[in-house]
PDB file of C-alpha atoms in Angstrom:
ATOM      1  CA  UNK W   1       0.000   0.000   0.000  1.00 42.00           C
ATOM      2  CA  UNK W   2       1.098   3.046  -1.259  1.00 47.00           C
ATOM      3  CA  UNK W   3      -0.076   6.245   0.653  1.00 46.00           C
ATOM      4  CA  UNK W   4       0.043   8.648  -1.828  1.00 48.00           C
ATOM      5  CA  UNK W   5      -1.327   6.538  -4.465  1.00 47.00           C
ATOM      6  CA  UNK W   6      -3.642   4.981  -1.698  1.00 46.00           C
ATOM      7  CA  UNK W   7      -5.394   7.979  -0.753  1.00 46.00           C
ATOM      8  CA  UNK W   8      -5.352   9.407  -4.109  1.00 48.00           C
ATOM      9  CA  UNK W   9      -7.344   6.391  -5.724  1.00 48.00           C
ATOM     10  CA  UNK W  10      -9.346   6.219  -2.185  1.00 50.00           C
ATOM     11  CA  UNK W  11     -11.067   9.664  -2.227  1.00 57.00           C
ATOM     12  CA  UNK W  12     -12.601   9.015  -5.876  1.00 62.00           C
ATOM     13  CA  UNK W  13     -14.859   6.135  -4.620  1.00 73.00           C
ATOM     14  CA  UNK W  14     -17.563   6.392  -1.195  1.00 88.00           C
ATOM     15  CA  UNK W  15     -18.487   3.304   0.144  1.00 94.00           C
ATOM     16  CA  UNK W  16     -22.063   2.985   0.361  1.00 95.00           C
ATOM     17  CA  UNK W  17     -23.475   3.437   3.686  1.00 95.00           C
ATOM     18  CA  UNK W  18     -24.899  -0.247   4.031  1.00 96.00           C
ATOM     19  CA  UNK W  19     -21.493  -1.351   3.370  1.00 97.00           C
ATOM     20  CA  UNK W  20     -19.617   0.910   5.954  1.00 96.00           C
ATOM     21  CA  UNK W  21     -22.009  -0.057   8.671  1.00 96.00           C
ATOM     22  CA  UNK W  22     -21.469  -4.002   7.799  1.00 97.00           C
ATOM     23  CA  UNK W  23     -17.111  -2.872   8.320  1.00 97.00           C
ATOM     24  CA  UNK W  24     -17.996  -1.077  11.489  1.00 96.00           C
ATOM     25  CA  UNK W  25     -19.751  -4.283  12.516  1.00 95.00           C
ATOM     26  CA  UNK W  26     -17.162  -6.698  11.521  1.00 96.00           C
ATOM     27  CA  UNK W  27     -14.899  -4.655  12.954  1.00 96.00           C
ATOM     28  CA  UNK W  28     -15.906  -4.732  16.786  1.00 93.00           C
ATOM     29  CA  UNK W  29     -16.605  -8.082  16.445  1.00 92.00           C
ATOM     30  CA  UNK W  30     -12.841  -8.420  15.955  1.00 96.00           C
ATOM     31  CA  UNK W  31     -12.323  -6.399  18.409  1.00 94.00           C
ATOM     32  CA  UNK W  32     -14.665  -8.407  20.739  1.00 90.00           C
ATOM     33  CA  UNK W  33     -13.027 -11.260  20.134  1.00 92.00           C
ATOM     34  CA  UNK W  34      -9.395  -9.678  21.686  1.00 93.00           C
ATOM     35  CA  UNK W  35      -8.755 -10.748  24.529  1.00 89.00           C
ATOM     36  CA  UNK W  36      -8.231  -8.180  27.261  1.00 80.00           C
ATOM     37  CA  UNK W  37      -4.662  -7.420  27.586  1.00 82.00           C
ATOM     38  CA  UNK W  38      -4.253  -8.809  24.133  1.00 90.00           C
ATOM     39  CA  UNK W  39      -2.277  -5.914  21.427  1.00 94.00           C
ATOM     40  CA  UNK W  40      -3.207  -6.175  17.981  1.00 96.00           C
ATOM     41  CA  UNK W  41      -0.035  -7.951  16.494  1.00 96.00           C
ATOM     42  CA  UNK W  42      -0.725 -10.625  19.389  1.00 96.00           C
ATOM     43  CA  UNK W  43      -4.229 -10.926  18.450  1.00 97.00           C
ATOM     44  CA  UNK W  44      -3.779 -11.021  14.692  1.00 98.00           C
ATOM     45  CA  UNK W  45      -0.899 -13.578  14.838  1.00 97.00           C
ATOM     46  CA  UNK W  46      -3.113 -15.694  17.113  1.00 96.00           C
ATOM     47  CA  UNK W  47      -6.025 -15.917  14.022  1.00 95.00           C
ATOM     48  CA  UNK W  48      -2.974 -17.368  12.020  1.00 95.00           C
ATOM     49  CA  UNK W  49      -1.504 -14.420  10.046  1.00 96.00           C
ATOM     50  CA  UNK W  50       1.760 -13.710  10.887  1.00 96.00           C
ATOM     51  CA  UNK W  51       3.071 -10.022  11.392  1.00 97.00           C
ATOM     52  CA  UNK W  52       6.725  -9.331  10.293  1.00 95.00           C
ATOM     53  CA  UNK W  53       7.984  -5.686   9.658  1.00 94.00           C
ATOM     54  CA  UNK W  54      10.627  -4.842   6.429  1.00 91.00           C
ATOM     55  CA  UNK W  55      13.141  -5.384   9.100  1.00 92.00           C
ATOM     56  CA  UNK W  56      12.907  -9.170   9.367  1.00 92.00           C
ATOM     57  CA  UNK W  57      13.429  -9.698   5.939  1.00 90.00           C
ATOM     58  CA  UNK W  58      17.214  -9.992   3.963  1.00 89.00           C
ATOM     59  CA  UNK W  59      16.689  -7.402   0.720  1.00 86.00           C
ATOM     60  CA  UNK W  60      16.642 -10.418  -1.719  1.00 87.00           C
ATOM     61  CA  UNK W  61      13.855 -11.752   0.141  1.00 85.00           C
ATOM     62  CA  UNK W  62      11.420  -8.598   0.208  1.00 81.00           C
ATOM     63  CA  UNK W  63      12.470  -8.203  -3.637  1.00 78.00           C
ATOM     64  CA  UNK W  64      11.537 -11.893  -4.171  1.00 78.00           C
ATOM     65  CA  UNK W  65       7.832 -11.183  -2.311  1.00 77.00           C
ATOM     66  CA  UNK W  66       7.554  -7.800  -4.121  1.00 72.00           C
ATOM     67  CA  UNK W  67       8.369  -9.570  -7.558  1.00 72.00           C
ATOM     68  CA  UNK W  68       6.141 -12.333  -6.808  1.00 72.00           C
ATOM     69  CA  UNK W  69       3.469  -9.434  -5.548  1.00 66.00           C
ATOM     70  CA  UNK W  70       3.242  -6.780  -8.163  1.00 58.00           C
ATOM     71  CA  UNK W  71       0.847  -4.783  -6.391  1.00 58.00           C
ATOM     72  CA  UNK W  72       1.883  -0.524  -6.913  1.00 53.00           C
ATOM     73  CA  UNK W  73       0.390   0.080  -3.168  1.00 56.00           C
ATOM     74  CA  UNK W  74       2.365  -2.376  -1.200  1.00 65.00           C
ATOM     75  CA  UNK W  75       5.233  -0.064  -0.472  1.00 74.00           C
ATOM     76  CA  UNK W  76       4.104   0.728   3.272  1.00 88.00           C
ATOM     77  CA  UNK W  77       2.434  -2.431   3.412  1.00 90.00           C
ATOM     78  CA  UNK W  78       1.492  -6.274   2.379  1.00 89.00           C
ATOM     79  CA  UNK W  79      -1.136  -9.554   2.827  1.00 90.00           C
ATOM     80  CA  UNK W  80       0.826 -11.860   1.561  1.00 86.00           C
ATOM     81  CA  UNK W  81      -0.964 -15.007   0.883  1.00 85.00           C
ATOM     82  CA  UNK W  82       0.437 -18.158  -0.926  1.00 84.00           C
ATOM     83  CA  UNK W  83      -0.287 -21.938  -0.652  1.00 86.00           C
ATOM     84  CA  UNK W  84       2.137 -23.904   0.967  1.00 83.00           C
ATOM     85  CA  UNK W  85       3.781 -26.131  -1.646  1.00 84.00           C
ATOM     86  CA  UNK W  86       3.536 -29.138   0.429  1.00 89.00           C
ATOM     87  CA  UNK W  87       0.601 -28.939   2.104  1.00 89.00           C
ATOM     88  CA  UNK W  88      -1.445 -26.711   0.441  1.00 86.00           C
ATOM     89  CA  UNK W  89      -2.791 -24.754   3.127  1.00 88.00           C
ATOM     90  CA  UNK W  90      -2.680 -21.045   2.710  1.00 86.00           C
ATOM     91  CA  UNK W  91      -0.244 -19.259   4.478  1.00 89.00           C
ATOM     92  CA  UNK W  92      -0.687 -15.524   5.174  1.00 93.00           C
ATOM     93  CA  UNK W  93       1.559 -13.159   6.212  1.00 93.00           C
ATOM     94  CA  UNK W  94       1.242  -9.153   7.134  1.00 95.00           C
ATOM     95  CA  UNK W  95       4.429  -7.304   5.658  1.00 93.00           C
ATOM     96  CA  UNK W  96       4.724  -4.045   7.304  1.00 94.00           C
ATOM     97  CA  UNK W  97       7.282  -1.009   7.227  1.00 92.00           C
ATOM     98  CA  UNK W  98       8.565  -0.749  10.477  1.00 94.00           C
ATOM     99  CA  UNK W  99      10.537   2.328   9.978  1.00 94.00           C
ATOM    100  CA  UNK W 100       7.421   4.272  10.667  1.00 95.00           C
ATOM    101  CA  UNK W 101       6.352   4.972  14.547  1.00 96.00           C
ATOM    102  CA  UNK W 102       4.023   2.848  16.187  1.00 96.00           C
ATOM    103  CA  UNK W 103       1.049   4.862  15.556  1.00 95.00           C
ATOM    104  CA  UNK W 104       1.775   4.273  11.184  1.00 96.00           C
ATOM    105  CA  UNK W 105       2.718   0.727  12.039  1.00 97.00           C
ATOM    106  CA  UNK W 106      -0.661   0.045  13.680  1.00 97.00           C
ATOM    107  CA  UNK W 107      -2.729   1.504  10.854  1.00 97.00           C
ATOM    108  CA  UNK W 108      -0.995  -0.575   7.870  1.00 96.00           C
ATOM    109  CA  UNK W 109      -1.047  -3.764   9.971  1.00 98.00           C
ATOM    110  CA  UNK W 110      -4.771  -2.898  10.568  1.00 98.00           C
ATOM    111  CA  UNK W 111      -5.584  -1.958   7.255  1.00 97.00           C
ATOM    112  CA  UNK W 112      -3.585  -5.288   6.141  1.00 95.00           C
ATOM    113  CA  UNK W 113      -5.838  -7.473   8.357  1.00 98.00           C
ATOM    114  CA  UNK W 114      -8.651  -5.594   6.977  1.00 97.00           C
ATOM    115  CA  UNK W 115      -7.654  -7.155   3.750  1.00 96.00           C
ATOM    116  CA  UNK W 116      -7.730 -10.711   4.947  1.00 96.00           C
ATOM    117  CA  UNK W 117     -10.856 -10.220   7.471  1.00 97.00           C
ATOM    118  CA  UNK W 118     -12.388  -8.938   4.744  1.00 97.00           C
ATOM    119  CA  UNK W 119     -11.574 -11.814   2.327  1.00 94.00           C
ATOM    120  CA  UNK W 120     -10.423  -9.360  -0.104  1.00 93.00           C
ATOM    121  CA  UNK W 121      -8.853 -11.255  -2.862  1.00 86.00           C
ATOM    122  CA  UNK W 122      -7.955  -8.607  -5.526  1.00 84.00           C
ATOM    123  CA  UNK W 123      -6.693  -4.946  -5.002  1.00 82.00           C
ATOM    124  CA  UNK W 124      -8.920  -2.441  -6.165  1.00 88.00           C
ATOM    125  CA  UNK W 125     -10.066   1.169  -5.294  1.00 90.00           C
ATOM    126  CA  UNK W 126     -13.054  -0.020  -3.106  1.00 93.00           C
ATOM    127  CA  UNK W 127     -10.628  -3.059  -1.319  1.00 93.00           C
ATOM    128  CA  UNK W 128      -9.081  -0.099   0.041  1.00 92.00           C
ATOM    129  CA  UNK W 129     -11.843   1.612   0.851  1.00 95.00           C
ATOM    130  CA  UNK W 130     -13.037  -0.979   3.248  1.00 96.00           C
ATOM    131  CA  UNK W 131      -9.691  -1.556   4.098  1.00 96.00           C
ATOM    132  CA  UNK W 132      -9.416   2.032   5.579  1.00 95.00           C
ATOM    133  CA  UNK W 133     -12.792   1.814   6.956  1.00 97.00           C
ATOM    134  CA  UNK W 134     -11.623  -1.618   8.766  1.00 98.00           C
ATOM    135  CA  UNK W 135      -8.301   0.159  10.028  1.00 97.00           C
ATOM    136  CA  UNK W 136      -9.329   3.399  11.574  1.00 97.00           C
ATOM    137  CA  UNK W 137     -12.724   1.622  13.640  1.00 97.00           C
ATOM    138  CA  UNK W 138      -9.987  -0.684  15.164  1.00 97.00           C
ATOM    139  CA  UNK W 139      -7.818   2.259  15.959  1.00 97.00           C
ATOM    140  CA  UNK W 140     -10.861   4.049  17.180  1.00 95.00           C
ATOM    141  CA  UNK W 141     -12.127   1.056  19.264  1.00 94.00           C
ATOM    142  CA  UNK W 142      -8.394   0.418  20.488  1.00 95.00           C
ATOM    143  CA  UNK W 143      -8.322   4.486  21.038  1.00 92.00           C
ATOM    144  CA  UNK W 144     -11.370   4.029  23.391  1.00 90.00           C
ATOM    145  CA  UNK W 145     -10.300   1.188  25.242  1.00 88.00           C
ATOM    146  CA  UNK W 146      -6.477   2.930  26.284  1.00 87.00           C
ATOM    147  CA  UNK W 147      -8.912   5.187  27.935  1.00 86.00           C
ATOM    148  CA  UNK W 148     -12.520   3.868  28.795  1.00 85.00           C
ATOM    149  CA  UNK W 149     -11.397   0.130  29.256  1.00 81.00           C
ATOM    150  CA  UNK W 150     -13.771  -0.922  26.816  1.00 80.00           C
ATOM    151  CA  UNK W 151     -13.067  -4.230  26.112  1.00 80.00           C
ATOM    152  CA  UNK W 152     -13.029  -4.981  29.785  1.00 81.00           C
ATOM    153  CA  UNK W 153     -16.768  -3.797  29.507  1.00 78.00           C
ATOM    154  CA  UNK W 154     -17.779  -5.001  26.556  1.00 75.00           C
ATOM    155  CA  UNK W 155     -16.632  -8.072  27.544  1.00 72.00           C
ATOM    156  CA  UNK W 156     -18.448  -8.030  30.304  1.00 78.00           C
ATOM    157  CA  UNK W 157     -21.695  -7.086  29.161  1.00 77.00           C
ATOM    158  CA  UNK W 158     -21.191  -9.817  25.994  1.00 70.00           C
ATOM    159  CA  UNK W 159     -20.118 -12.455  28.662  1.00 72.00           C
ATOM    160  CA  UNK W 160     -23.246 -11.572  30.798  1.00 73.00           C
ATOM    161  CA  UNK W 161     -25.818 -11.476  27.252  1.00 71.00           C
ATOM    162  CA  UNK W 162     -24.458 -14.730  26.083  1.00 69.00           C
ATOM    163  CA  UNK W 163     -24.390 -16.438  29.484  1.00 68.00           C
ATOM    164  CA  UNK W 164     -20.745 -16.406  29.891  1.00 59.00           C
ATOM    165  CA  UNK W 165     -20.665 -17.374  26.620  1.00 53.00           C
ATOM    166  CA  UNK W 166     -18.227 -15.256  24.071  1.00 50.00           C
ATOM    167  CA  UNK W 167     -17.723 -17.731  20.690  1.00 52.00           C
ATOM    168  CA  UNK W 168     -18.717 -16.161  17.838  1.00 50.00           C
ATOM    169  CA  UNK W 169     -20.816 -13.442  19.610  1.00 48.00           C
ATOM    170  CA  UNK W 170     -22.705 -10.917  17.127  1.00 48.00           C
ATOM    171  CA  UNK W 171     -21.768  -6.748  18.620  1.00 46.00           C
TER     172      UNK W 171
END
């Protein structure tokens, strides 16, 4: 992901209200399903994506990913996704620049998980539309909870809805 191309392609398309509202909601029901104390690399790498900034990579390697990923907005960010050889299952991967500050780091890691929560599966001006959308409700959500301890009482009015219950719980 690119941020000047990004937000240059972004502004030219609105996502439909309907559609924002169904983001929002998939978005705090990630967010629901964090545990407490749980940060969002933990909580992504725990769904089965791993999170690896530029940093862990040798230069041949993140030219081998960015020849076999042609994508022109990758540069701040990446979902890689490729099918084991062997086994077949797909392995997926967040690729983030890590030379930004934490604040930048957590939006393209967000906005990369977007991607896969999303089940995006080709890049396009509206993928990163919802992609955006995705991001910044986490970051708002993980905003209010620094402050509010949200998740501490969402989790306690979901566990007390549900019956103690909090699989697959609908915010």
């Amino acid at each position: 992901m690119n941020t000047d191309e990004h937000w240059s392609g972004a502004r030219a398309v609105s996502l439909p209200p309907w559609r924002r509202q169904e983001i929002v909601q998939i978005a705090m029901q990630e967010f629901a399903n964090m545990e407490q104390s749980e940060d969002a690399k933990k909580y992504i790498t725990r769904t089965g994506i791993r999170v690896k900034g530029y940093s862990a990579f040798t230069p041949e390697n993140l030219n081998h990913i960015r020849t076999e990923n042609s994508s022109s907005f990758w540069k701040d960010g990446l979902l890689f996704q490729k099918p084991d050889s062997e086994t077949g299952k797909l392995c997926r991967m967040i690729i983030y620049n890590d030379t930004y500050n934490e604040a930048i780091q957590l939006y393209i890691i967000l906005h990369e998980y977007g991607h896969a929560v999303l089940k995006h599966t080709e890049q396009c001006v509206i993928a990163e539309q919802e992609a955006l959308c995705f991001s910044i409700t986490m970051i708002v959500l993980l905003g209010l909870d620094k402050v509010l301890s949200l998740r501490t009482k969402l989790h306690t009015i979901l566990a007390v809805q549900t019956g103690g219950v909090m699989k697959n719980v609908s915010v």
